[in-house]
Amino acid sequence: MSSPPFCLAGIVGWPVAHSRSPRLHNYWLDQYGLTGAYVQLSVAPGKLALALPGLAALGFRGCNITLPHKVDALALVDEVDANARRMGAMNTIVVQPDGSLKGFNNDGFGYIQSLLDAQPDWRADAGPITVLGAGGAARAVVLSLADRGAKEIRLLNRTDAKAQGLAAEFGAPVKALPWADRHAALADVAMLVNTTSQGMHGHPELELDLAALPKHALVSDVIYVPLETPLLAAARARGNPTVDGLGMLLNQARPAFHAWFGVMPQLTPELRRAVEATL
Ligand code: ATR
């Protein structure tokens, strides 16, 4: 009698010790009664091309990809799905039945889902959206908001040229504004998103005057350490609804687990608390 297949996946990064993904996926493996493991795969910069071809032979169903490999991985898999191609980065690899590797990016899905979890009637086309930052997280946020029908996305970044570059690459509805105008760029918005590293544990807080921000505007931060950034605390204090960054992390993991192991796992308050306890 053959035993059930071992469900094996992991996270490829450098460093990976801080990642919450093992906690999350191992929780689900246990919850759904699957025999397997989700492990840390510490792969040094420059070693990705040696590591990935071994995945299928070692019995992995796939892996997550994190810093610093998210962009390099695009050139090292057999196929890249359209979304990951547009985002210019990959966060998930799925080993195909023939052993080939296909890359995906679920960050945008995770982001939108985190908004809907917090506000089920949230809509991207409710009004202008201001996004701060133009790094990897901004790419996923901006593209997913545009895909959901956002009519106007004001993009501002400390290094203005990067915001201009992204706006030129993505086109309408994304338009770049100078970083110096970020306080005024909050007027009339339905939503404000921080994708910069400012406000993260160990970083200074974002320098932003919220005076022009409408009181009903949703304020979202992709940072999850701390769970309530100074930006979210200030927004909450003046009555704005807020969404923290943990939901994005938790939700991006769901389609990956589904692709590897055939079960779409659910987010429960208990799981969220278990991950929060590690922050
Ligand atoms: P991620 O992939 O998480 O988005 P990243 O690509 O390193 O990380 O991007 C970090 C973002 O935080 C960038 O938009 C960066 O702005 P620059 O492009 O000017 O570097 C932004 N950032 C970092 N330090 C900042 C600061 N002191 N003030 C404002 N923005 C800052």
Short mmCIF file of N, CA and C and ligand atoms in Angstrom, two decimals, residues 67 70 132-139 156-160 162-163 179 182 194-198 200 203-207 222, ligand 1:
data_model
loop_
_atom_site.label_atom_id
_atom_site.label_comp_id
_atom_site.label_asym_id
_atom_site.label_seq_id
_atom_site.Cartn_x
_atom_site.Cartn_y
_atom_site.Cartn_z
N LEU A 67 13.30 38.07 -0.67
CA LEU A 67 14.51 38.86 -0.91
C LEU A 67 15.75 38.01 -0.69
N LYS A 70 13.68 37.79 -5.67
CA LYS A 70 12.38 37.91 -6.34
C LYS A 70 12.46 38.30 -7.81
N LEU A 132 2.27 55.88 -1.70
CA LEU A 132 3.62 56.37 -1.40
C LEU A 132 4.62 55.23 -1.55
N GLY A 133 5.70 55.49 -2.30
CA GLY A 133 6.73 54.47 -2.51
C GLY A 133 6.70 53.95 -3.92
N ALA A 134 7.84 53.48 -4.41
CA ALA A 134 7.89 52.96 -5.78
C ALA A 134 8.81 51.75 -5.88
N GLY A 135 8.89 50.98 -4.79
CA GLY A 135 9.71 49.76 -4.78
C GLY A 135 8.89 48.55 -5.18
N GLY A 136 9.35 47.37 -4.76
CA GLY A 136 8.69 46.12 -5.14
C GLY A 136 7.26 46.04 -4.62
N ALA A 137 7.04 46.45 -3.38
CA ALA A 137 5.70 46.38 -2.81
C ALA A 137 4.76 47.32 -3.56
N ALA A 138 5.27 48.49 -3.95
CA ALA A 138 4.44 49.45 -4.69
C ALA A 138 3.99 48.87 -6.02
N ARG A 139 4.87 48.15 -6.69
CA ARG A 139 4.50 47.57 -8.00
C ARG A 139 3.29 46.65 -7.85
N LEU A 156 3.75 58.72 -5.49
CA LEU A 156 4.80 59.65 -5.02
C LEU A 156 5.89 58.86 -4.35
N ASN A 157 7.12 59.20 -4.65
CA ASN A 157 8.26 58.49 -4.09
C ASN A 157 9.38 59.47 -3.77
N ARG A 158 10.10 59.18 -2.68
CA ARG A 158 11.20 60.07 -2.27
C ARG A 158 12.11 60.40 -3.46
N THR A 159 12.49 59.35 -4.20
CA THR A 159 13.25 59.57 -5.43
C THR A 159 12.23 59.71 -6.56
N ASP A 160 11.94 60.95 -6.94
CA ASP A 160 10.84 61.21 -7.88
C ASP A 160 10.97 60.41 -9.18
N LYS A 162 11.88 57.50 -9.79
CA LYS A 162 11.36 56.13 -9.74
C LYS A 162 9.84 56.11 -9.87
N ALA A 163 9.18 57.08 -9.28
CA ALA A 163 7.71 57.17 -9.42
C ALA A 163 7.37 57.50 -10.88
N TRP A 179 7.42 64.15 -4.72
CA TRP A 179 7.40 63.76 -3.30
C TRP A 179 7.07 64.96 -2.41
N ARG A 182 3.41 65.53 -1.36
CA ARG A 182 2.66 64.40 -0.80
C ARG A 182 1.57 64.80 0.19
N ASN A 194 0.69 53.30 2.18
CA ASN A 194 2.13 53.43 2.36
C ASN A 194 2.82 52.14 1.96
N THR A 195 3.70 52.21 0.97
CA THR A 195 4.52 51.04 0.61
C THR A 195 5.99 51.33 0.87
N THR A 196 6.31 52.48 1.49
CA THR A 196 7.71 52.75 1.80
C THR A 196 8.09 51.99 3.08
N SER A 197 9.38 52.00 3.39
CA SER A 197 9.85 51.32 4.60
C SER A 197 9.72 52.20 5.83
N GLN A 198 9.25 53.44 5.65
CA GLN A 198 9.16 54.37 6.77
C GLN A 198 8.03 53.98 7.71
N MET A 200 8.42 51.27 9.63
CA MET A 200 8.76 49.90 9.99
C MET A 200 9.64 49.91 11.24
N HIS A 203 13.01 51.84 11.64
CA HIS A 203 13.09 52.94 10.67
C HIS A 203 12.37 54.16 11.24
N PRO A 204 12.76 55.35 10.81
CA PRO A 204 12.00 56.54 11.23
C PRO A 204 10.58 56.49 10.68
N GLU A 205 9.70 57.28 11.30
CA GLU A 205 8.33 57.26 10.78
C GLU A 205 8.22 58.16 9.55
N LEU A 206 7.16 57.92 8.79
CA LEU A 206 6.89 58.67 7.57
C LEU A 206 6.60 60.12 7.93
N GLU A 207 7.20 61.04 7.19
CA GLU A 207 6.89 62.46 7.41
C GLU A 207 5.73 62.84 6.51
N VAL A 222 1.51 48.59 4.14
CA VAL A 222 1.90 47.21 3.85
C VAL A 222 2.88 46.67 4.90
P1 ATR B 1 10.00 47.08 -1.10
O1 ATR B 1 10.35 46.00 -2.04
O2 ATR B 1 9.56 46.60 0.25
O3 ATR B 1 9.04 48.08 -1.67
P2 ATR B 1 12.28 48.75 -1.68
O4 ATR B 1 12.19 48.30 -3.08
O5 ATR B 1 13.61 48.83 -1.03
O6 ATR B 1 11.38 47.81 -0.75
O7 ATR B 1 11.54 50.15 -1.57
C1 ATR B 1 11.55 50.89 -0.41
C2 ATR B 1 10.69 52.13 -0.61
O8 ATR B 1 10.79 52.93 0.58
C3 ATR B 1 11.16 53.00 -1.76
O9 ATR B 1 10.04 53.60 -2.37
C4 ATR B 1 12.03 54.02 -1.05
O10 ATR B 1 12.18 55.25 -1.72
P3 ATR B 1 13.44 55.50 -2.71
O11 ATR B 1 13.04 54.91 -4.02
O12 ATR B 1 13.61 56.97 -2.74
O13 ATR B 1 14.63 54.80 -2.08
C5 ATR B 1 11.23 54.24 0.21
N1 ATR B 1 12.04 54.87 1.25
C6 ATR B 1 13.13 54.35 1.86
N2 ATR B 1 13.62 55.24 2.76
C7 ATR B 1 12.81 56.33 2.72
C8 ATR B 1 12.77 57.60 3.42
N3 ATR B 1 13.69 57.92 4.34
N4 ATR B 1 11.77 58.46 3.11
C9 ATR B 1 10.86 58.14 2.17
N5 ATR B 1 10.83 57.00 1.49
C10 ATR B 1 11.79 56.09 1.75
#
